[in-house]
Every structure is written in structure tokens, then in C-alpha cells.
JSON list of N, CA and C in Angstrom, two decimals:
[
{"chain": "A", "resi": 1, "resn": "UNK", "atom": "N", "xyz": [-9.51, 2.87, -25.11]},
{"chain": "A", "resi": 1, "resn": "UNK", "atom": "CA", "xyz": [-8.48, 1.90, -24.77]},
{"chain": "A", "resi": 1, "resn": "UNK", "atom": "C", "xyz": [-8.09, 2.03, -23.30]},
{"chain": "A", "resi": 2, "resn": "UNK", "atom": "N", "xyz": [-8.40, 3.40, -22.67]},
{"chain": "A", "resi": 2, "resn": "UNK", "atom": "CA", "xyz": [-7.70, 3.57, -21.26]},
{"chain": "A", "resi": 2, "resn": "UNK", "atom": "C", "xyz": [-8.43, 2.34, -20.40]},
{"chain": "A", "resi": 3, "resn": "UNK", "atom": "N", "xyz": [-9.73, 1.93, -20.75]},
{"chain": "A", "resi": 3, "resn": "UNK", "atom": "CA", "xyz": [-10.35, 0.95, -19.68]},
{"chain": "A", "resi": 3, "resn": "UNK", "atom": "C", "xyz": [-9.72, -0.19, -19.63]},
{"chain": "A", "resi": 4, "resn": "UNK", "atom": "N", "xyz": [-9.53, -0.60, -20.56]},
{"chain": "A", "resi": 4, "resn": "UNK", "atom": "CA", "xyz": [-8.45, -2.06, -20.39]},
{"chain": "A", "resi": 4, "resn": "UNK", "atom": "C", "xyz": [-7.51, -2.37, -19.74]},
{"chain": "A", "resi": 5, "resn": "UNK", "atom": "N", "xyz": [-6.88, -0.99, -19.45]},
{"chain": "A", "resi": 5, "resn": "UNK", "atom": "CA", "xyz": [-5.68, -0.94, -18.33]},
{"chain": "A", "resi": 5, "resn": "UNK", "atom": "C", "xyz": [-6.27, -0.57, -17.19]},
{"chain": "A", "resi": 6, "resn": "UNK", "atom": "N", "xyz": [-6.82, 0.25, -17.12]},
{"chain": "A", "resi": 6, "resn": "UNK", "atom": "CA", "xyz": [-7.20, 1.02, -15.87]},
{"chain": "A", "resi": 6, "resn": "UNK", "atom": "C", "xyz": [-8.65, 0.80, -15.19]},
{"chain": "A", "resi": 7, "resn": "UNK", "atom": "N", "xyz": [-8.50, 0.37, -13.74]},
{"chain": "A", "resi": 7, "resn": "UNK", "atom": "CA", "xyz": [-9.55, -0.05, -13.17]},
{"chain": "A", "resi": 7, "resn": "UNK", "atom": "C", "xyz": [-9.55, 1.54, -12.09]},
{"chain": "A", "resi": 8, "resn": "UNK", "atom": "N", "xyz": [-11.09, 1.71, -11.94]},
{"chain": "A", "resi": 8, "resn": "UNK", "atom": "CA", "xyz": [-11.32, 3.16, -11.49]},
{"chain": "A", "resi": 8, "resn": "UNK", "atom": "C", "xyz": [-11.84, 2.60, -9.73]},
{"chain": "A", "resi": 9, "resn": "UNK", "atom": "N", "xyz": [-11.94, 3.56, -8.61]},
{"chain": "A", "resi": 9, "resn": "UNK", "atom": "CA", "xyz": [-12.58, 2.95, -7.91]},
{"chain": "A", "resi": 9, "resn": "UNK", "atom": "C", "xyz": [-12.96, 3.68, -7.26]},
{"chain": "A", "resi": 10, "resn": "UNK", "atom": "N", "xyz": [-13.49, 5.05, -7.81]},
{"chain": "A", "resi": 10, "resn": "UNK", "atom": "CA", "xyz": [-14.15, 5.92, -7.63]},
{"chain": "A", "resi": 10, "resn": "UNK", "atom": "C", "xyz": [-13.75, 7.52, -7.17]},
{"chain": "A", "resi": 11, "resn": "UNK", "atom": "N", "xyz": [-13.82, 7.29, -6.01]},
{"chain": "A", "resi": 11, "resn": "UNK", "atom": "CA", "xyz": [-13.41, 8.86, -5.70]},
{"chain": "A", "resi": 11, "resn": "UNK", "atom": "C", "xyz": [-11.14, 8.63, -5.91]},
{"chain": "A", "resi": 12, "resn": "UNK", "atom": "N", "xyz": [-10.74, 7.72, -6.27]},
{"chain": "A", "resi": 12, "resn": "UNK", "atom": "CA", "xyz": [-9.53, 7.78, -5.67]},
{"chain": "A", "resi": 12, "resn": "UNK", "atom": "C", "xyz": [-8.85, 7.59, -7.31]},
{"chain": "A", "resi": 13, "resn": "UNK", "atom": "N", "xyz": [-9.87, 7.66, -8.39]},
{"chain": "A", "resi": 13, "resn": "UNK", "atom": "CA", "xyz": [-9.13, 7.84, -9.55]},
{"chain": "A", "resi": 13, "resn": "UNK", "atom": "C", "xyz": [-9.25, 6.43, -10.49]},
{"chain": "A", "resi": 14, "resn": "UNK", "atom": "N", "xyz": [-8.08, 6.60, -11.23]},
{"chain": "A", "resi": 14, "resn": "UNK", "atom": "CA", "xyz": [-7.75, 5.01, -12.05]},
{"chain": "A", "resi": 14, "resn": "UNK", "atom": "C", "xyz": [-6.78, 4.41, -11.63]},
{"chain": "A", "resi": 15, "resn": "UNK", "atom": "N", "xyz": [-6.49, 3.26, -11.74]},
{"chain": "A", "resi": 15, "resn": "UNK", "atom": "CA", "xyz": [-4.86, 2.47, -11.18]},
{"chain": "A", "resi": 15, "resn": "UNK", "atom": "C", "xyz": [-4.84, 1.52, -12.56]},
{"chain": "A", "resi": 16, "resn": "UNK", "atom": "N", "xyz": [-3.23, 0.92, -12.96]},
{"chain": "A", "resi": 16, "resn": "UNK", "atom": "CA", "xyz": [-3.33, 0.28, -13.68]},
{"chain": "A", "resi": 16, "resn": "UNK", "atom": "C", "xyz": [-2.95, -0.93, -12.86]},
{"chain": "A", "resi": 17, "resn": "UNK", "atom": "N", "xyz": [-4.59, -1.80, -12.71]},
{"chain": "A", "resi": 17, "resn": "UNK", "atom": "CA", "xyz": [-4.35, -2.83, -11.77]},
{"chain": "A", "resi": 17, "resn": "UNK", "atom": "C", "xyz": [-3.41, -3.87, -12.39]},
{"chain": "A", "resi": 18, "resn": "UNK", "atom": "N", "xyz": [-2.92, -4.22, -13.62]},
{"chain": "A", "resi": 18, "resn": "UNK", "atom": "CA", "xyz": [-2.54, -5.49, -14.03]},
{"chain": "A", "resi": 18, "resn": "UNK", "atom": "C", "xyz": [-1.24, -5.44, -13.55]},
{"chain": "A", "resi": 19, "resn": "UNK", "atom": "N", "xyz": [-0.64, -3.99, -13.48]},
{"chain": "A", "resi": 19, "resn": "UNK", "atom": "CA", "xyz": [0.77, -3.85, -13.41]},
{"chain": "A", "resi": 19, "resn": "UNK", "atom": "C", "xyz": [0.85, -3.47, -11.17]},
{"chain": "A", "resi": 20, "resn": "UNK", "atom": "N", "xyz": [-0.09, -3.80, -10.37]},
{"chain": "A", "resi": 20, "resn": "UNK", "atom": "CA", "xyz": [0.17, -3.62, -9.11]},
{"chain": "A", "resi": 20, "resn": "UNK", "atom": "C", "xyz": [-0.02, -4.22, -8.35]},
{"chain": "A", "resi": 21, "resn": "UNK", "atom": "N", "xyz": [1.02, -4.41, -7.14]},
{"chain": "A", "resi": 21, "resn": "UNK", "atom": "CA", "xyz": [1.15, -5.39, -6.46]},
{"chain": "A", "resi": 21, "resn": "UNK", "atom": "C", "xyz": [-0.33, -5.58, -5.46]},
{"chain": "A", "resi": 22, "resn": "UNK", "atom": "N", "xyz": [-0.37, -6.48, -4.39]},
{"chain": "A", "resi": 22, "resn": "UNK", "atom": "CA", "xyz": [-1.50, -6.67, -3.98]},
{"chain": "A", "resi": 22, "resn": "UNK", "atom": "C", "xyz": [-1.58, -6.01, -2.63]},
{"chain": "A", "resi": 23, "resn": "UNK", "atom": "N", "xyz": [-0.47, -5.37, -2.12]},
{"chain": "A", "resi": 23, "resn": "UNK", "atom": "CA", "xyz": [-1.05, -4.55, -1.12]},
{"chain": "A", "resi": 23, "resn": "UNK", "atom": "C", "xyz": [-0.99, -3.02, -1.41]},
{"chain": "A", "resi": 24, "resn": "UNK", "atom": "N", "xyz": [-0.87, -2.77, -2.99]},
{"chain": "A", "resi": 24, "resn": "UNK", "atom": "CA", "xyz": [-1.33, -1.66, -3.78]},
{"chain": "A", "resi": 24, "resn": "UNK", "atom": "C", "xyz": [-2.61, -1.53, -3.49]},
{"chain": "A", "resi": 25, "resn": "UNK", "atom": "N", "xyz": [-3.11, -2.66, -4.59]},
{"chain": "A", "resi": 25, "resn": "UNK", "atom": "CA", "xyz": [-4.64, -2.78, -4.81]},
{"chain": "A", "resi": 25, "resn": "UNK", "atom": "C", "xyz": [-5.75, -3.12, -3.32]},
{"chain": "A", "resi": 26, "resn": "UNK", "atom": "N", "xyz": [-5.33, -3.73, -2.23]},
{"chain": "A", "resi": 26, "resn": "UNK", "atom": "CA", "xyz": [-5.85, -3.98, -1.33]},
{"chain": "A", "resi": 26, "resn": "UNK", "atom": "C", "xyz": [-5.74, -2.71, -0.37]},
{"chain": "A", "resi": 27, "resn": "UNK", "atom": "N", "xyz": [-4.56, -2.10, -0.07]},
{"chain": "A", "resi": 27, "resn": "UNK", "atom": "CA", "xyz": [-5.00, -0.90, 0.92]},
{"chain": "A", "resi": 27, "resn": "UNK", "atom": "C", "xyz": [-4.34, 0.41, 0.50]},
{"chain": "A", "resi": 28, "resn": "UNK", "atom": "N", "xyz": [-4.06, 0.89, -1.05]},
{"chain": "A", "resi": 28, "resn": "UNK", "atom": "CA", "xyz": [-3.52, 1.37, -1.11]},
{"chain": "A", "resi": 28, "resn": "UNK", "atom": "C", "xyz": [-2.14, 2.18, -0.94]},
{"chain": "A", "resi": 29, "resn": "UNK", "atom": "N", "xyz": [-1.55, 0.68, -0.33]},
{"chain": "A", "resi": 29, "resn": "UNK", "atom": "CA", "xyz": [-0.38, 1.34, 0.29]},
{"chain": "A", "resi": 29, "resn": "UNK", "atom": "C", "xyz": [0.77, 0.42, -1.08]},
{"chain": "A", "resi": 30, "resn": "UNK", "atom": "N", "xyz": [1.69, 1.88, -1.31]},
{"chain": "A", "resi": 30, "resn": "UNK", "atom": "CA", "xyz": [2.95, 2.07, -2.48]},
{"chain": "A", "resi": 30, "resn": "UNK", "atom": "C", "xyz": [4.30, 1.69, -1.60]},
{"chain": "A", "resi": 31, "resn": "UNK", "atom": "N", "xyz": [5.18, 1.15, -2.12]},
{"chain": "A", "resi": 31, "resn": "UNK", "atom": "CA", "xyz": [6.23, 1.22, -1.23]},
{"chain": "A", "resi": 31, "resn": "UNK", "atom": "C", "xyz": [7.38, 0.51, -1.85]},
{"chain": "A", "resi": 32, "resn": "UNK", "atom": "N", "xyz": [8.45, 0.36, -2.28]},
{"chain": "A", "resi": 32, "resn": "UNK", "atom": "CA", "xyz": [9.73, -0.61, -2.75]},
{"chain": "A", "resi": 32, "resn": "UNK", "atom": "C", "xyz": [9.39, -1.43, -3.37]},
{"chain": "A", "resi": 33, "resn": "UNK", "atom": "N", "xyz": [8.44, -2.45, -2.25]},
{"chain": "A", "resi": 33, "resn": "UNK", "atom": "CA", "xyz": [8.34, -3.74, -2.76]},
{"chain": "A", "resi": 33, "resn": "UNK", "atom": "C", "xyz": [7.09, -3.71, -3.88]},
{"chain": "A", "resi": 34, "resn": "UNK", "atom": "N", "xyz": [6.59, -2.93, -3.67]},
{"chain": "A", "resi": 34, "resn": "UNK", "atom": "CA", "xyz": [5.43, -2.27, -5.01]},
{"chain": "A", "resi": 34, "resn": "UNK", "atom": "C", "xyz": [6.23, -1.87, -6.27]},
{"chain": "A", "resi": 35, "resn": "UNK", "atom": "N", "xyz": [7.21, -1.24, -6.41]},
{"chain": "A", "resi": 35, "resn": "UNK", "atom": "CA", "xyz": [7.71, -1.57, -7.84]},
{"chain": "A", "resi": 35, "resn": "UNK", "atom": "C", "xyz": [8.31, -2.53, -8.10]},
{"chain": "A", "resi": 36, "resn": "UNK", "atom": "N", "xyz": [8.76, -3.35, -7.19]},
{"chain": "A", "resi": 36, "resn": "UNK", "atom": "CA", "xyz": [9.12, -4.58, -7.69]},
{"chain": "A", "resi": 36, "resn": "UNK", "atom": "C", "xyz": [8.11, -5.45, -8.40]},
{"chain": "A", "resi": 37, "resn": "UNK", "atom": "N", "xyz": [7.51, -5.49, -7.39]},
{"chain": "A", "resi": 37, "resn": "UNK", "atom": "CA", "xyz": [6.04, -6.29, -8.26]},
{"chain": "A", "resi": 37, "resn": "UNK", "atom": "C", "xyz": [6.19, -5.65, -9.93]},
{"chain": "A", "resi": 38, "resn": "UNK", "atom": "N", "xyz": [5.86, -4.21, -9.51]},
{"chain": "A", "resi": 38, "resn": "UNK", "atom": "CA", "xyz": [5.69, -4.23, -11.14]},
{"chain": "A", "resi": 38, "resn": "UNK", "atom": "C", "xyz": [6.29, -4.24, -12.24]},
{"chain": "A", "resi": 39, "resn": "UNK", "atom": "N", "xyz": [7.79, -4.41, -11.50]},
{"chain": "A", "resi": 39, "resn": "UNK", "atom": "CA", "xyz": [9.00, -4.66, -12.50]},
{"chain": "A", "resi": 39, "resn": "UNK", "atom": "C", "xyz": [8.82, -6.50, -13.13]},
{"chain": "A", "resi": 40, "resn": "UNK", "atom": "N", "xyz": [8.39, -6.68, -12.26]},
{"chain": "A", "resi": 40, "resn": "UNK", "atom": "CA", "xyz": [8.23, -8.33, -12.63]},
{"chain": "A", "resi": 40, "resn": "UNK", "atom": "C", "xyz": [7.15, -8.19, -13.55]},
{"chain": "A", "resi": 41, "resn": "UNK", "atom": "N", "xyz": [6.06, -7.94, -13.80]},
{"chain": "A", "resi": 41, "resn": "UNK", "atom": "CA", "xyz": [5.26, -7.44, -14.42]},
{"chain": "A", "resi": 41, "resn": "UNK", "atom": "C", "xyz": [5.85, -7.15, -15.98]},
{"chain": "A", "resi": 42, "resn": "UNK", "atom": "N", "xyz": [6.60, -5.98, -15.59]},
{"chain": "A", "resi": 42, "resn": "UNK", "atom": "CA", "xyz": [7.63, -5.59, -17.00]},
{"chain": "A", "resi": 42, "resn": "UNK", "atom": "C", "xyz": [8.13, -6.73, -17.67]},
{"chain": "A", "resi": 43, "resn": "UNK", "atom": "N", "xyz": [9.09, -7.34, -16.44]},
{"chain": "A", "resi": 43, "resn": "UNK", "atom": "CA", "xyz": [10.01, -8.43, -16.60]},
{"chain": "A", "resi": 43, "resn": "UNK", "atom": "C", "xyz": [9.02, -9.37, -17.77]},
{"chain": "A", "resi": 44, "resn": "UNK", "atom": "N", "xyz": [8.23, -10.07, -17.29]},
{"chain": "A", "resi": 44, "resn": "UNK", "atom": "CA", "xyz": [6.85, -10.85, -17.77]},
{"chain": "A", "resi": 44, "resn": "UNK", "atom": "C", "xyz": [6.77, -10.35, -19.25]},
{"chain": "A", "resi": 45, "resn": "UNK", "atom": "N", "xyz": [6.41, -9.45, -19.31]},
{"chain": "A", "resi": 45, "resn": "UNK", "atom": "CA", "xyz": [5.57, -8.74, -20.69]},
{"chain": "A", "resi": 45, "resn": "UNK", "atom": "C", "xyz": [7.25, -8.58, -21.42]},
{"chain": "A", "resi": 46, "resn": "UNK", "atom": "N", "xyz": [8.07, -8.18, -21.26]},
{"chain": "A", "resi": 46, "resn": "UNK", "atom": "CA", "xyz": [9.22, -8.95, -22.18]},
{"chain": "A", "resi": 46, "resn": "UNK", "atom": "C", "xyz": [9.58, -10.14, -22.43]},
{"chain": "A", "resi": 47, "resn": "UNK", "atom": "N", "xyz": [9.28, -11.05, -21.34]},
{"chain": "A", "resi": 47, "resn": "UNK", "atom": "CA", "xyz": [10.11, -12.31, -22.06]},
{"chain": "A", "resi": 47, "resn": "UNK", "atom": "C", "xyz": [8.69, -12.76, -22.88]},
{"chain": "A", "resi": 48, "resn": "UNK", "atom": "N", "xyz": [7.73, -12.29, -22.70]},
{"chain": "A", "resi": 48, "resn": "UNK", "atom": "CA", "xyz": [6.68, -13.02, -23.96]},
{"chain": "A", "resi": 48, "resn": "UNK", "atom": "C", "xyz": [6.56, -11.90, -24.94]},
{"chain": "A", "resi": 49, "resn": "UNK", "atom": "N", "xyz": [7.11, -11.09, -25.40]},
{"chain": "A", "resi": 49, "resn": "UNK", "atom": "CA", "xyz": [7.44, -10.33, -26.49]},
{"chain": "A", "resi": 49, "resn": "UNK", "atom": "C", "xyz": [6.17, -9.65, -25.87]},
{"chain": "A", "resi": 50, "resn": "UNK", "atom": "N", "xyz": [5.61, -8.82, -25.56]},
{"chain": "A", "resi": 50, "resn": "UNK", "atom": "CA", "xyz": [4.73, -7.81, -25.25]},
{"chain": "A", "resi": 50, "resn": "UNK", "atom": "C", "xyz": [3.71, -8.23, -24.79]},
{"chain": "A", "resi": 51, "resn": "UNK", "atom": "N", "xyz": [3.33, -9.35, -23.97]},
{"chain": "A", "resi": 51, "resn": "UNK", "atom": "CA", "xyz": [2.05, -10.50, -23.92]},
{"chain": "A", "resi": 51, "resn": "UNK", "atom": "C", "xyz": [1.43, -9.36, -23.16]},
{"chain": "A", "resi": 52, "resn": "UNK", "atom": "N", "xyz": [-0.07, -9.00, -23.27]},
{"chain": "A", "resi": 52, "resn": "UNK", "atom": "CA", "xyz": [-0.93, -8.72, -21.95]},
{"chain": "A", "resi": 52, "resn": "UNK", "atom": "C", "xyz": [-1.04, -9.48, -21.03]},
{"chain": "A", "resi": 53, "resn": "UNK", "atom": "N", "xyz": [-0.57, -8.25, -19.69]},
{"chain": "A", "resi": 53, "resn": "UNK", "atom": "CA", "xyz": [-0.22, -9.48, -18.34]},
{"chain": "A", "resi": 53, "resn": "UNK", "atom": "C", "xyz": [-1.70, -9.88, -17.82]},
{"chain": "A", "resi": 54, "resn": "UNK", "atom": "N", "xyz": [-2.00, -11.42, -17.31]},
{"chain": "A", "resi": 54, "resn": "UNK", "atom": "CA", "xyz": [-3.54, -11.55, -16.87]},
{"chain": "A", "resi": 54, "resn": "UNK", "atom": "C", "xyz": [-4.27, -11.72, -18.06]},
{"chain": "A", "resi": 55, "resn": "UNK", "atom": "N", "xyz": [-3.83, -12.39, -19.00]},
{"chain": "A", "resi": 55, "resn": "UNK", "atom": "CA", "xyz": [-4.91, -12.81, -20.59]},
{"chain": "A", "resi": 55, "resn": "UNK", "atom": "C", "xyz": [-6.06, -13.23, -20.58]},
{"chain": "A", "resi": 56, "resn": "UNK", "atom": "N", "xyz": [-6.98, -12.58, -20.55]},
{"chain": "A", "resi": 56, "resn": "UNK", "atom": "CA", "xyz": [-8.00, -13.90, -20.18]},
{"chain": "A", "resi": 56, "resn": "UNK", "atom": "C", "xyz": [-9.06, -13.18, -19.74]},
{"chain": "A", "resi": 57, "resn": "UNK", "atom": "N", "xyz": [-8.87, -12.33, -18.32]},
{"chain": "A", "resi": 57, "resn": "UNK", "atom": "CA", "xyz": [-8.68, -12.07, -16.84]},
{"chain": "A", "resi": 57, "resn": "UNK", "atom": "C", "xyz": [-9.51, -10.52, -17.45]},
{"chain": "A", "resi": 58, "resn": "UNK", "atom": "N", "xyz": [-10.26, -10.34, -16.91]},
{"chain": "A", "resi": 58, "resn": "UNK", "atom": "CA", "xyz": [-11.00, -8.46, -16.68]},
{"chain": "A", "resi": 58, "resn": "UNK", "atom": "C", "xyz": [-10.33, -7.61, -15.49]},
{"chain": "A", "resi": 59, "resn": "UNK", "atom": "N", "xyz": [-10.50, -6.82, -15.88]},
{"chain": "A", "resi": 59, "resn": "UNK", "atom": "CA", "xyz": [-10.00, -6.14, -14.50]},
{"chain": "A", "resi": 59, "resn": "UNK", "atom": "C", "xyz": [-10.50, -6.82, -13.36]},
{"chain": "A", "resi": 60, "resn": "UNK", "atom": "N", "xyz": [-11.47, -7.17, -12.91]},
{"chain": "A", "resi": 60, "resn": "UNK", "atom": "CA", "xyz": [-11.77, -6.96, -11.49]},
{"chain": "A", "resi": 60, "resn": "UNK", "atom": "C", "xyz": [-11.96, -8.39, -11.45]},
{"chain": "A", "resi": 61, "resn": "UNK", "atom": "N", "xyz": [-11.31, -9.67, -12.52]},
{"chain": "A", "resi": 61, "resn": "UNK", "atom": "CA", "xyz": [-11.03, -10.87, -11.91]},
{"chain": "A", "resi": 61, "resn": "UNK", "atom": "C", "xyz": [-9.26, -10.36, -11.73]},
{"chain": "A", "resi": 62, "resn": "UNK", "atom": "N", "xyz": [-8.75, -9.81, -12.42]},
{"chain": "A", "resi": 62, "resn": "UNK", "atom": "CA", "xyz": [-7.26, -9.69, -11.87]},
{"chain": "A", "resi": 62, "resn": "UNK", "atom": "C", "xyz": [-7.02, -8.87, -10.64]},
{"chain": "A", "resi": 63, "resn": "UNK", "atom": "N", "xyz": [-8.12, -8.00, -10.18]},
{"chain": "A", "resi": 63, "resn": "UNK", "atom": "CA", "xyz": [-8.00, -7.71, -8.82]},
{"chain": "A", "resi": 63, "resn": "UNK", "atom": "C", "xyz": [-8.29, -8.73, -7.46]},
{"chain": "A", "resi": 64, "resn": "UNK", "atom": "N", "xyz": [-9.49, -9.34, -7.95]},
{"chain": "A", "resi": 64, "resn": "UNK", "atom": "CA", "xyz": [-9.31, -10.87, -7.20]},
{"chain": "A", "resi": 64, "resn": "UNK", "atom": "C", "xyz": [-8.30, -11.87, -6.84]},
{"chain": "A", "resi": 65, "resn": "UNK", "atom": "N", "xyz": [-7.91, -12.18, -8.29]},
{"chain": "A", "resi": 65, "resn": "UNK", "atom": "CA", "xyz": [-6.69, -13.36, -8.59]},
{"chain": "A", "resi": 65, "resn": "UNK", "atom": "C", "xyz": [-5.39, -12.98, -7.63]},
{"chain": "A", "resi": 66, "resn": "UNK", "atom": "N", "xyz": [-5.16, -11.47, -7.86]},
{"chain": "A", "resi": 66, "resn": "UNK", "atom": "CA", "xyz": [-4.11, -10.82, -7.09]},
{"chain": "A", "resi": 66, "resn": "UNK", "atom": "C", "xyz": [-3.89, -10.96, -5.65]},
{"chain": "A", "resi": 67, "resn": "UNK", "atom": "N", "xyz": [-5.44, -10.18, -5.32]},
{"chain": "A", "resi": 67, "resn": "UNK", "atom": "CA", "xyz": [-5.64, -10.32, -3.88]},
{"chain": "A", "resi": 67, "resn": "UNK", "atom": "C", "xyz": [-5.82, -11.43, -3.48]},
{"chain": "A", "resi": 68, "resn": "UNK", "atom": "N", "xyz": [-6.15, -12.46, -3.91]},
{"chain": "A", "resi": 68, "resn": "UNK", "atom": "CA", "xyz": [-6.64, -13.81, -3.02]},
{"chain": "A", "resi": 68, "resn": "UNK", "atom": "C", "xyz": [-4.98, -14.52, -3.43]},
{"chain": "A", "resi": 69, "resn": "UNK", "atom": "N", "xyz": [-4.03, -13.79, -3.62]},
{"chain": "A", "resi": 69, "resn": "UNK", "atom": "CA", "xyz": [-2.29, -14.52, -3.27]},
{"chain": "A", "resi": 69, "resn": "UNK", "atom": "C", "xyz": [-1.96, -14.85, -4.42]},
{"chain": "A", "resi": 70, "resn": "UNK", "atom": "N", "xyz": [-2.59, -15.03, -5.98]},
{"chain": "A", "resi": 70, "resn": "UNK", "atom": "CA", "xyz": [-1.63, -15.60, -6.71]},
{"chain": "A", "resi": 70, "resn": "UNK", "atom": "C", "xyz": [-1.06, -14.78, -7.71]},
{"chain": "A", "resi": 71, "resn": "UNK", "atom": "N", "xyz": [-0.29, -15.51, -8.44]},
{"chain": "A", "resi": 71, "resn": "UNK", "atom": "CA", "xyz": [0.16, -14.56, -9.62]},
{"chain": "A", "resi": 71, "resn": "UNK", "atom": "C", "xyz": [0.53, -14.55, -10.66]},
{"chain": "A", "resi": 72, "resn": "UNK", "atom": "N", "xyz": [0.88, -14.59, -11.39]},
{"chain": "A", "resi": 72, "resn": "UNK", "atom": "CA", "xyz": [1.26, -15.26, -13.00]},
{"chain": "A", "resi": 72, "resn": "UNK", "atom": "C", "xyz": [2.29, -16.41, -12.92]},
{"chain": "A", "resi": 73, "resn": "UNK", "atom": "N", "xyz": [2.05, -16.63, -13.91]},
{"chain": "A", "resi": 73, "resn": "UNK", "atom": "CA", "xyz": [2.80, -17.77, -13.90]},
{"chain": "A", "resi": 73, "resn": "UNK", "atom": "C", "xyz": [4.10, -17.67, -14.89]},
{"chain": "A", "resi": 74, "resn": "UNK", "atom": "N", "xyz": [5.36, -18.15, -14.58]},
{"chain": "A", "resi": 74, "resn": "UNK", "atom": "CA", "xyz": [6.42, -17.93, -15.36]},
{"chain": "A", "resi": 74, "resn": "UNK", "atom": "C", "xyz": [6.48, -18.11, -16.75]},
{"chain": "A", "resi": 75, "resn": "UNK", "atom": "N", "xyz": [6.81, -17.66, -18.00]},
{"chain": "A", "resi": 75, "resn": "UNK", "atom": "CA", "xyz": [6.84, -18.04, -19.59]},
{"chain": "A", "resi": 75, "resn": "UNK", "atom": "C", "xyz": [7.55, -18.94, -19.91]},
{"chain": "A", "resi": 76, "resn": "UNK", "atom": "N", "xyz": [7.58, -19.97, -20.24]},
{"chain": "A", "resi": 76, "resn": "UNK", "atom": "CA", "xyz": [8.25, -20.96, -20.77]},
{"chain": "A", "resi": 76, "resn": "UNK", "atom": "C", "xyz": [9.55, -20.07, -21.02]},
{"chain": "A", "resi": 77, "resn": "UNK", "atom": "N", "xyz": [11.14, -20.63, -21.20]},
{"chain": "A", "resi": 77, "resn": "UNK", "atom": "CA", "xyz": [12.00, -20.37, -20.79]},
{"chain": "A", "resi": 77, "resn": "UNK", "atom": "C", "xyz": [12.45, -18.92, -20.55]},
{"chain": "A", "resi": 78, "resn": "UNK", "atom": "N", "xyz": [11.81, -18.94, -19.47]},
{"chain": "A", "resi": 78, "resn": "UNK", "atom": "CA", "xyz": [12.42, -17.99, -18.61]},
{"chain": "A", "resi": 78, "resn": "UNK", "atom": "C", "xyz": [13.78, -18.12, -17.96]},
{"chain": "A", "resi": 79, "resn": "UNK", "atom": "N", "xyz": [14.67, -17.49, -17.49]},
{"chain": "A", "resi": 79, "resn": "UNK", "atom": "CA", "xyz": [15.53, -17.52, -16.74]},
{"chain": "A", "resi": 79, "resn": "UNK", "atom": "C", "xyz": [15.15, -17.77, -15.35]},
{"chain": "A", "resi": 80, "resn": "UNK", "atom": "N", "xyz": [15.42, -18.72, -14.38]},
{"chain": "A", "resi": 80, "resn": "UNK", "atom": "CA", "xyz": [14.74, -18.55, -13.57]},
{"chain": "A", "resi": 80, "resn": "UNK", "atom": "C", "xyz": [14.98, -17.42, -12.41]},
{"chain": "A", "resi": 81, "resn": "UNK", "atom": "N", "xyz": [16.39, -17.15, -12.90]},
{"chain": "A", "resi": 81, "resn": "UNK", "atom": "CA", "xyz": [17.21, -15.84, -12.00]},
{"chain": "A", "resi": 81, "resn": "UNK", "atom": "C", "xyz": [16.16, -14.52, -12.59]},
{"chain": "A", "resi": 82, "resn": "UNK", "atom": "N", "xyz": [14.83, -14.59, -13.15]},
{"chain": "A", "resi": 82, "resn": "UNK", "atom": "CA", "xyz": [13.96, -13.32, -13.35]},
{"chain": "A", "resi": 82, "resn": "UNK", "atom": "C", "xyz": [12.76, -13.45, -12.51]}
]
């Protein structure tokens, strides 16, 4: 089950790409605005009762999708203050 979450990228380990922001996954750099991302992430996977974030999506198209700027899309009623 760990592969589904975790994209490896060699010497630098596993990351759980679905849950990291894109200048995580692009230069490895962590910082504030990196848990935010992944609080939204959280945020996400609650208001759809536990949805897998990126449905669809393999790891290494959600490392794409990420990096090339986009990002999920809001759940039908959402708050938009989330």
C-alpha cells in the first residue's frame, strides 16, 4: 500500500507527493507555505469524506499536474472561506 502514497526518487527517499506543495516536489524546498498546501490537501480529503486527493492521477501524473501550476479543484459545497 506504501506505493500509492509515496513517490520515491531515489537517493533522497519517499515523499508523499499527493499531499505536497509544488516547490516541495520541484526543488525540494519545505517551508510555511508548504504546510499550507498540505493543510488544504487535509482540508480537501475532509470535505469529501476521505476522497483520495488526485483520483484518477498516478503518482508521477500528480507530480506533473502539480508542477505545471494546477490543482484540485474545490468539492461541491465547500465553504469558500476553505
Amino acid at each position: 500500500m506504501r506505493g500509492n502514497f509515496y513517490y520515491s526518487n531515489g537517493a533522497a527517499g519517499m515523499f508523499p507527493v499527493r499531499w505536497m506543495a509544488p516547490e516541495s516536489l520541484s526543488d525540494g524546498i519545505f517551508r510555511t507555505s508548504s504546510d499550507v498546501w498540505s493543510y488544504g490537501i487535509l482540508l480537501y480529503e475532509i470535505m469529501t469524506f476521505g476522497s483520495f486527493p488526485y483520483q484518477g492521477l498516478s503518482n508521477r501524473q500528480v507530480l506533473a499536474f502539480v508542477k505545471s501550476g494546477q490543482h484540485i479543484l474545490l468539492p461541491q459545497a465547500c465553504p469558500t472561506i476553505l
